[in-house]
XYZ file of C-alpha atoms in Angstrom:
590
model
C 0.000 0.000 0.000
C 1.418 3.381 -0.997
C 1.873 6.257 1.453
C -0.949 8.248 -0.213
C -3.381 5.338 0.134
C -2.420 4.930 3.784
C -3.124 8.625 4.478
C -6.406 8.433 2.579
C -7.564 5.373 4.523
C -6.530 7.011 7.789
C -8.454 10.194 7.077
C -11.612 8.460 5.886
C -11.542 5.730 8.526
C -13.226 8.011 11.057
C -10.412 8.686 13.494
C -9.482 12.177 12.322
C -12.225 12.746 9.770
C -14.271 15.182 11.985
C -11.126 17.199 12.677
C -10.452 17.506 8.960
C -14.045 18.644 8.453
C -13.578 21.303 11.152
C -10.439 22.611 9.451
C -12.251 22.768 6.113
C -15.173 24.680 7.650
C -12.828 27.277 9.127
C -10.998 27.603 5.807
C -14.283 28.102 3.937
C -15.354 30.787 6.394
C -12.007 32.534 6.075
C -12.181 32.469 2.289
C -15.747 33.794 2.356
C -14.835 36.672 4.657
C -11.812 37.650 2.597
C -12.591 40.695 0.515
C -12.144 40.145 -3.166
C -10.033 42.630 -5.114
C -11.903 45.242 -7.063
C -12.253 44.621 -10.771
C -12.925 47.070 -13.534
C -16.410 48.476 -13.601
C -17.979 50.722 -11.001
C -21.120 48.674 -10.355
C -21.588 45.445 -8.440
C -24.012 43.980 -5.952
C -23.053 43.325 -2.351
C -22.014 39.765 -1.564
C -24.240 37.460 0.455
C -21.649 37.147 3.226
C -21.356 40.922 3.591
C -25.144 41.254 3.705
C -25.541 38.547 6.341
C -22.693 39.958 8.398
C -24.354 43.400 8.476
C -28.049 42.518 8.682
C -28.255 38.881 9.769
C -29.637 37.952 13.171
C -27.278 35.351 14.623
C -29.697 34.596 17.439
C -32.246 33.143 14.996
C -32.269 30.052 12.818
C -30.448 29.313 10.493
C -27.615 31.670 11.479
C -27.738 30.295 15.016
C -26.976 26.863 13.528
C -24.053 28.297 11.562
C -22.688 29.960 14.704
C -22.903 26.706 16.655
C -21.137 24.784 13.881
C -18.356 27.367 13.765
C -17.800 27.024 17.508
C -17.869 23.236 17.126
C -15.324 23.346 14.297
C -13.021 25.556 16.359
C -13.274 23.176 19.330
C -12.555 20.165 17.097
C -9.406 21.743 15.727
C -8.238 22.883 19.165
C -8.821 19.503 20.836
C -7.329 17.620 17.888
C -4.178 19.721 18.092
C -3.908 19.099 21.840
C -4.340 15.332 21.424
C -1.744 15.233 18.671
C 0.688 17.336 20.700
C 0.363 15.052 23.726
C 0.247 11.578 22.185
C 0.893 12.032 18.478
C -1.173 9.935 16.099
C -1.941 7.520 18.912
C -4.099 10.192 20.510
C -6.319 10.230 17.440
C -7.036 6.500 17.482
C -9.787 4.751 19.328
C -13.108 5.211 17.620
C -15.238 4.917 20.770
C -13.144 7.427 22.690
C -13.108 9.938 19.826
C -16.850 9.585 19.254
C -17.458 10.417 22.902
C -15.188 13.454 22.628
C -16.921 14.660 19.460
C -20.367 14.401 21.061
C -19.179 16.183 24.194
C -17.608 18.961 22.123
C -20.848 19.439 20.224
C -22.767 19.791 23.488
C -20.136 22.221 24.759
C -20.504 24.264 21.550
C -24.267 24.508 22.104
C -23.779 25.530 25.737
C -21.169 28.161 24.834
C -23.453 29.610 22.186
C -26.485 29.814 24.461
C -24.744 31.040 27.605
C -22.102 33.367 26.195
C -23.008 34.467 22.681
C -26.804 34.333 22.530
C -27.399 37.312 24.828
C -24.791 39.344 22.960
C -26.176 38.444 19.557
C -29.826 38.965 20.465
C -30.920 42.534 19.725
C -34.247 44.309 20.160
C -36.069 46.865 18.040
C -34.763 45.500 14.743
C -36.687 46.054 11.531
C -37.235 43.130 9.096
C -36.977 44.160 5.456
C -36.398 41.033 3.351
C -34.816 37.626 2.872
C -31.866 36.248 0.907
C -30.509 32.776 0.209
C -27.342 31.964 2.132
C -25.740 28.507 1.939
C -29.070 27.094 0.815
C -31.100 28.594 3.678
C -33.518 31.524 3.735
C -32.092 34.213 5.996
C -34.254 37.114 7.173
C -32.493 40.487 7.145
C -32.932 42.881 10.067
C -31.945 46.544 10.227
C -30.302 47.284 13.617
C -31.891 49.787 15.968
C -29.099 52.349 15.593
C -29.618 52.380 11.820
C -33.378 52.779 12.209
C -32.700 56.168 13.803
C -31.302 57.232 10.413
C -34.687 56.556 8.785
C -36.083 54.346 6.012
C -37.882 54.976 2.726
C -40.070 52.468 0.854
C -41.206 53.450 -2.635
C -43.359 51.584 -5.132
C -46.573 51.838 -7.087
C -49.981 51.357 -5.495
C -50.913 47.739 -4.866
C -47.354 46.389 -4.955
C -47.459 45.405 -1.273
C -45.704 48.154 0.677
C -48.083 47.787 3.607
C -48.214 43.983 3.802
C -44.523 43.524 3.021
C -42.817 46.278 5.008
C -45.296 47.913 7.395
C -47.112 44.983 8.994
C -43.981 42.806 9.528
C -42.188 45.737 11.160
C -45.097 46.489 13.485
C -45.433 42.827 14.447
C -41.695 42.637 15.224
C -41.817 45.831 17.293
C -44.501 44.220 19.460
C -41.731 42.064 20.945
C -39.328 45.005 21.343
C -38.820 47.774 23.871
C -40.117 50.766 21.939
C -43.219 52.774 21.140
C -44.657 53.106 17.657
C -46.774 55.767 15.960
C -48.422 54.350 12.838
C -50.470 56.197 10.232
C -53.325 54.076 8.883
C -54.735 55.211 5.532
C -56.914 52.097 5.194
C -58.478 52.196 8.630
C -59.276 49.915 10.400
C -57.049 47.439 8.502
C -53.939 48.184 10.536
C -55.730 47.832 13.877
C -57.380 44.565 12.852
C -54.088 43.099 11.579
C -51.352 44.000 14.083
C -53.015 45.259 17.275
C -53.512 41.697 18.504
C -49.751 41.035 18.426
C -49.207 43.973 20.800
C -52.079 42.976 23.082
C -50.699 39.416 23.241
C -47.477 40.872 24.718
C -49.458 42.812 27.326
C -48.810 46.202 25.710
C -51.209 49.072 25.160
C -52.765 49.835 21.788
C -54.232 53.323 21.405
C -56.516 54.033 18.468
C -57.409 57.506 17.265
C -60.072 56.923 14.640
C -63.134 59.169 15.014
C -65.240 56.620 13.133
C -64.288 53.678 15.370
C -66.158 52.989 18.635
C -62.844 52.501 20.503
C -61.446 55.915 19.519
C -59.621 57.761 22.289
C -60.242 61.446 22.908
C -57.511 63.976 22.159
C -57.618 67.645 23.097
C -54.448 69.724 22.515
C -55.816 73.244 23.035
C -56.419 73.463 26.791
C -52.729 73.072 27.697
C -51.281 74.382 24.435
C -48.090 76.422 24.631
C -47.231 79.087 22.025
C -45.191 76.457 20.140
C -48.148 74.087 20.162
C -50.425 76.828 18.836
C -47.928 77.422 16.047
C -48.024 73.719 15.130
C -51.829 73.725 15.162
C -51.883 76.846 13.001
C -49.482 75.311 10.464
C -51.552 72.120 10.421
C -54.656 74.123 9.553
C -53.118 76.700 7.210
C -49.838 75.149 6.074
C -46.558 77.011 5.786
C -46.620 80.651 4.836
C -46.272 81.294 1.112
C -43.716 84.084 1.038
C -43.759 84.128 -2.763
C -47.416 85.156 -3.068
C -48.510 88.669 -3.945
C -48.539 91.196 -1.056
C -52.333 91.372 -0.824
C -52.663 87.596 -0.487
C -49.905 87.536 2.129
C -51.647 90.311 4.085
C -55.037 88.588 4.247
C -53.396 85.242 5.039
C -51.531 86.820 7.961
C -54.725 88.463 9.202
C -56.660 85.194 9.070
C -53.876 83.343 10.885
C -53.802 86.054 13.520
C -57.565 85.811 14.046
C -57.316 82.027 14.356
C -54.625 82.251 17.042
C -56.614 84.883 18.937
C -59.715 82.692 18.838
C -57.692 79.768 20.177
C -56.352 81.924 23.007
C -59.888 83.139 23.704
C -61.224 79.599 23.982
C -58.306 78.743 26.298
C -59.775 81.187 28.847
C -62.996 79.162 29.143
C -63.534 77.763 32.630
C -65.659 74.804 31.605
C -63.233 72.090 30.347
C -65.960 70.714 28.102
C -65.938 74.014 26.218
C -62.153 74.424 25.951
C -61.294 72.537 22.774
C -60.706 73.036 19.057
C -64.294 72.258 17.962
C -65.404 75.217 20.085
C -63.160 77.499 17.978
C -65.158 76.346 14.972
C -68.434 76.920 16.849
C -67.323 80.390 17.891
C -66.467 81.336 14.309
C -69.757 79.838 13.148
C -71.731 82.132 15.468
C -70.172 85.216 13.891
C -68.921 88.585 15.109
C -71.644 89.325 17.742
C -70.961 86.117 19.684
C -67.222 86.738 19.451
C -67.606 90.266 20.844
C -69.583 88.898 23.787
C -66.944 86.252 24.461
C -64.187 88.887 24.386
C -66.128 90.946 26.909
C -66.082 88.096 29.426
C -62.511 86.817 28.858
C -60.951 88.991 31.639
C -57.692 89.252 29.670
C -56.881 92.924 28.944
C -54.184 92.103 26.383
C -56.492 89.756 24.483
C -59.318 92.300 24.620
C -57.028 94.954 23.188
C -56.043 92.675 20.291
C -59.672 91.893 19.464
C -60.780 95.523 19.781
C -58.193 96.428 17.171
C -59.640 93.785 14.836
C -63.230 94.839 15.539
C -62.462 98.325 14.231
C -63.243 96.850 10.797
C -66.192 94.491 11.381
C -66.637 93.663 7.707
C -63.054 92.462 7.407
C -63.495 90.318 10.515
C -66.596 88.764 8.967
C -64.643 87.951 5.798
C -61.778 86.486 7.822
C -64.227 84.320 9.757
C -65.543 82.963 6.461
C -62.049 81.865 5.453
C -61.402 80.386 8.894
C -64.618 78.362 8.720
C -63.457 76.841 5.444
C -60.210 75.740 7.083
C -62.003 74.299 10.131
C -64.726 72.591 8.140
C -63.656 69.175 9.454
C -65.252 70.045 12.817
C -68.633 70.234 11.120
C -68.429 66.431 11.202
C -69.729 65.411 14.626
C -67.485 62.311 14.718
C -64.294 64.326 14.235
C -65.486 66.985 16.679
C -66.051 64.237 19.246
C -62.510 62.946 18.678
C -61.150 66.345 19.807
C -63.581 66.819 22.681
C -61.818 65.156 25.623
C -58.175 65.033 26.859
C -57.989 61.252 27.338
C -54.718 60.792 25.457
C -51.572 61.551 27.443
C -48.695 61.594 24.963
C -46.168 60.993 27.753
C -47.281 57.359 27.797
C -45.252 56.824 24.617
C -42.056 57.448 26.587
C -43.025 55.544 29.750
C -44.130 52.160 28.395
C -44.181 50.381 25.019
C -47.300 51.589 23.230
C -48.739 51.384 19.741
C -50.521 54.581 18.700
C -52.575 54.164 15.516
C -53.674 57.394 13.830
C -56.364 56.877 11.218
C -56.243 59.032 8.097
C -58.443 57.207 5.580
C -58.050 58.451 2.034
C -61.796 58.038 1.564
C -62.433 60.868 4.049
C -60.272 63.961 3.431
C -61.707 65.741 6.491
C -59.980 63.356 8.863
C -56.540 64.114 7.381
C -56.348 67.475 9.139
C -57.186 65.858 12.460
C -54.509 63.213 11.898
C -51.977 65.933 11.026
C -52.746 67.846 14.237
C -52.247 64.736 16.378
C -49.118 63.649 14.505
C -47.494 67.056 14.826
C -48.362 67.157 18.515
C -46.428 63.905 18.954
C -43.470 65.345 17.033
C -43.454 68.442 19.232
C -43.697 66.307 22.366
C -40.583 64.397 21.309
C -38.501 67.572 21.247
C -40.002 68.805 24.520
C -38.669 65.824 26.471
C -36.416 67.154 29.264
C -34.003 64.206 28.999
C -33.864 62.747 25.524
C -31.524 59.941 26.547
C -34.126 58.488 28.904
C -37.405 56.941 27.951
C -38.274 54.591 25.125
C -37.275 55.063 21.483
C -40.123 55.899 19.108
C -40.589 54.775 15.521
C -42.959 56.380 13.013
C -44.637 54.399 10.222
C -46.014 57.015 7.815
C -48.014 55.244 5.110
C -48.747 57.593 2.169
C -47.551 60.459 4.349
C -47.708 62.945 1.465
C -51.484 63.154 2.067
C -50.701 64.972 5.309
C -48.920 68.243 4.746
C -46.202 68.187 7.411
C -44.075 71.295 6.736
C -41.553 70.547 9.495
C -40.873 66.956 8.387
C -37.463 67.773 6.753
C -36.265 69.511 9.924
C -37.667 66.715 12.075
C -35.837 64.049 10.053
C -32.584 66.007 10.323
C -32.568 66.059 14.110
C -34.729 63.064 15.112
C -31.696 60.821 15.587
C -30.625 62.752 18.674
C -34.019 61.983 20.236
C -33.806 58.257 19.367
C -36.621 58.528 16.868
C -36.828 56.738 13.530
C -39.125 57.537 10.615
C -40.274 55.081 7.936
C -41.964 56.801 4.997
C -44.008 55.056 2.326
C -44.618 56.730 -1.035
C -45.479 55.936 -4.640
C -43.424 58.404 -6.684
C -40.595 60.813 -6.022
C -42.765 63.666 -7.315
C -44.926 63.392 -4.210
C -42.127 65.188 -2.366
C -42.504 68.255 -4.566
C -44.763 69.835 -1.939
C -41.457 70.643 -0.240
C -38.773 73.000 -1.465
C -35.776 71.699 -3.373
C -33.346 71.804 -0.460
C -35.933 70.132 1.786
C -36.335 67.258 -0.690
C -32.573 66.803 -0.681
C -32.543 66.813 3.108
C -35.234 64.121 3.241
C -33.409 61.922 0.739
C -29.912 62.191 2.207
C -31.105 61.359 5.737
C -32.574 57.961 4.850
C -30.114 55.189 5.689
C -32.120 52.407 4.035
C -33.947 53.011 0.752
C -36.110 50.231 -0.681
C -37.582 50.363 -4.180
C -40.305 48.069 -5.452
C -41.907 47.435 -8.797
C -43.471 50.350 -10.664
C -41.264 53.336 -9.832
C -41.483 56.146 -12.379
C -39.042 55.761 -15.268
C -37.226 59.038 -14.560
C -36.365 57.870 -11.063
C -35.434 54.420 -12.403
C -32.837 56.083 -14.639
C -31.369 57.800 -11.596
C -31.264 54.497 -9.716
C -29.572 52.809 -12.676
C -26.842 55.450 -12.574
C -26.426 54.918 -8.830
C -25.921 51.199 -9.395
C -23.043 51.926 -11.757
C -21.606 49.922 -14.650
C -20.498 46.333 -14.921
C -18.228 44.534 -17.381
C -19.680 42.216 -19.980
C -17.622 39.944 -22.176
C -17.776 40.856 -25.858
C -16.555 38.071 -28.145
C -16.271 38.791 -31.860
C -15.196 36.370 -34.597
C -13.971 37.703 -37.933
C -13.868 35.390 -40.936
C -12.452 35.871 -44.438
C -12.250 33.607 -47.483
C -9.050 31.629 -47.527
C -7.934 32.779 -44.084
C -8.323 31.429 -40.577
C -11.037 32.949 -38.402
C -9.848 35.499 -35.880
C -11.496 35.779 -32.439
C -11.321 39.037 -30.507
C -12.399 39.179 -26.858
C -12.985 42.497 -25.117
C -14.888 43.793 -22.112
C -17.563 46.470 -22.424
C -19.255 48.499 -19.710
C -23.025 48.162 -19.383
C -25.498 49.218 -16.661
C -25.673 46.798 -13.765
C -29.465 47.148 -14.058
C -31.227 49.026 -16.824
C -34.031 51.477 -15.965
C -36.522 49.100 -17.544
C -35.386 46.160 -15.397
C -35.685 48.320 -12.273
C -39.180 49.448 -13.178
C -40.244 45.873 -13.965
C -38.792 44.183 -10.890
C -40.528 40.909 -9.981
C -43.373 41.420 -7.554
C -41.555 39.600 -4.744
C -38.181 41.354 -5.194
C -36.991 44.690 -3.808
C -33.900 46.772 -4.580
C -32.128 48.041 -1.459
C -29.637 50.871 -0.997
C -27.790 51.315 2.291
C -25.060 53.632 3.412
C -22.615 50.860 4.373
C -22.847 48.320 1.535
C -23.201 48.102 -2.179
C -26.829 47.796 -3.366
C -28.460 44.379 -3.265
C -31.700 42.586 -4.097
C -33.877 40.886 -1.488
C -36.943 38.704 -1.481
C -39.888 40.479 0.088
C -41.589 39.402 3.287
C -45.336 38.845 3.381
C -47.296 39.300 6.589
C -49.941 36.870 5.350
C -47.535 34.213 3.972
C -44.245 34.289 5.913
C -44.753 31.845 8.832
C -42.900 34.054 11.306
C -45.482 36.834 10.890
C -48.578 35.009 9.672
C -49.140 33.353 13.041
C -49.202 36.755 14.788
C -51.658 38.588 12.530
C -55.344 39.202 13.240
C -55.200 38.121 16.863
C -57.920 39.329 19.277
C -57.281 42.956 20.203
C -58.756 45.710 22.334
C -57.921 49.403 22.327
C -56.811 51.166 25.494
C -59.228 53.840 26.739
C -58.738 55.480 30.168
C -62.350 56.701 30.095
C -64.997 54.181 29.097
C -67.670 56.790 28.388
C -68.391 57.242 24.674
C -67.131 60.389 22.984
C -69.625 63.058 21.996
C -69.296 66.291 20.073
C -69.073 69.354 22.361
C -72.173 71.516 22.316
C -72.210 75.286 22.225
C -73.450 76.553 25.598
C -74.676 80.063 26.315
C -73.812 82.132 29.366
C -76.291 83.178 32.028
C -77.335 86.796 31.868
C -75.090 87.945 34.701
C -71.905 86.584 33.096
C -69.071 84.496 34.586
C -67.277 87.193 36.592
C -66.985 86.876 40.352
C -67.927 89.810 42.559
C -64.330 90.419 43.609
C -62.855 90.135 40.151
C -61.992 93.343 38.269
C -64.036 94.011 35.198
C -62.805 95.628 32.007
C -64.911 96.457 29.002
C -68.493 97.436 28.273
C -71.592 96.095 29.974
C -72.364 92.475 29.132
C -75.008 91.922 26.460
C -78.493 91.034 27.611
C -79.117 88.372 24.961
C -77.870 84.949 26.113
C -77.319 83.909 22.516
C -74.555 86.484 22.134
C -72.075 84.959 24.591
C -70.117 81.752 24.921
C -69.905 79.635 28.044
C -66.706 79.922 30.052
């Protein structure tokens, strides 16, 4: 028998075969981790190993199996070296003894993984965004919490599955995390019916603000509104000031905004808490100038009275301004929406104290509710920046589905600085043109501050061309054969640059594939998740759910209440202004 045959029989006989396998596993891992040299061509996709190393969850199957096998391979090599160093080849003989050692090492590898590495590898508040094939297994990709604070964008045509593939799986995963979530539901009550049960199953609160749902919670921002809060409410109702309009339009817009703020401050002086709310501002404007004059008489605020008296010097202009203000506040003519703003049940501080899911309904079928959703959403954004200690409290993640329907003027500034408050924003949109409601520099600010950008089928062709340029060029082999009569054929091989993906191939991506851009890796393609098909999420959808309500009484629209004839002033209180009107219909209840 030759020396080669003896070595072959020794290796395959079982005595040192597992050790050889361990060495081969470590070599394969080392080769896979080694970065390949760059070739010509600026475009290439990220490798599977790089993707898994950045976004894989090593505490979940199958990466947990890979981690255990790596530990086992390392132990095999280490123990095999020790046995060989002590007893030479004799230490690697004895099939029964070696089998016992191999089994014990495998158990030790499992124990080391679970006791030492599992807690370090397990992370909370990760965001699932797709799957890839790695060594024959499907591996789910998770964006770490620190990267979620740098925001996410999902873009694709309507009906491609942005909600079921990227919103629902993320919300279901956050139910097991230590965070609060604010989700915008444009298909209410689909979001509540689908994911609220997963949060309730974990013993966490689910708050629903949907004026058309019986479990809607009351929200009233006016009674305790600061000047900054009033500014946010004003911008929600009127939008940002158009400095490029003609001077006359700017003048009347400023006057109407001023009247709105004064009316809000006037309603804030009401003593009856049932009358101090935004729907009462609408009721006050609806009653006209006489009722407003009576309310100013009883407000006991000299500065506010002076402001109103200056406006009342031109009663016709005030009447015209009230007409414009009524158009802006028309949503409160709906009794359901007025009831949703009638009671201060919602304490926004709960988002920072305990994990909570806040669902804000903004159904596209009812444009009136969009303004109410914008007011609540901007109140949450302001509350985030008002936190005295931003390092304490829970992180908050926003899921803004079709957020362009809500005009949020401060969104670019919020995205710029939200990271310092441990807040992440996930925006869902159909086309890049939907951002044109913002100025050019604001669009650039929104785009540059999104760490993960995911594009689905059906993006507009102009944006697909831009994405194709971002992907870069790749080399393709060009083989040409020239033939001539009476001469041998000549073959010429050259390499030409071509787009890694053409605009057409990006626009026509398969329905279950998404193109991902991150700040740390080259672009890559992933298989989409499906909340109704992926087993990990399917089992946690549409579970029994109940909305949290601190007050069980049903909401009702606030009613306009008149004052008694003698007015609200106490005998000892100073009085400023003319004698109170004798008609009860001319005054508002305080």
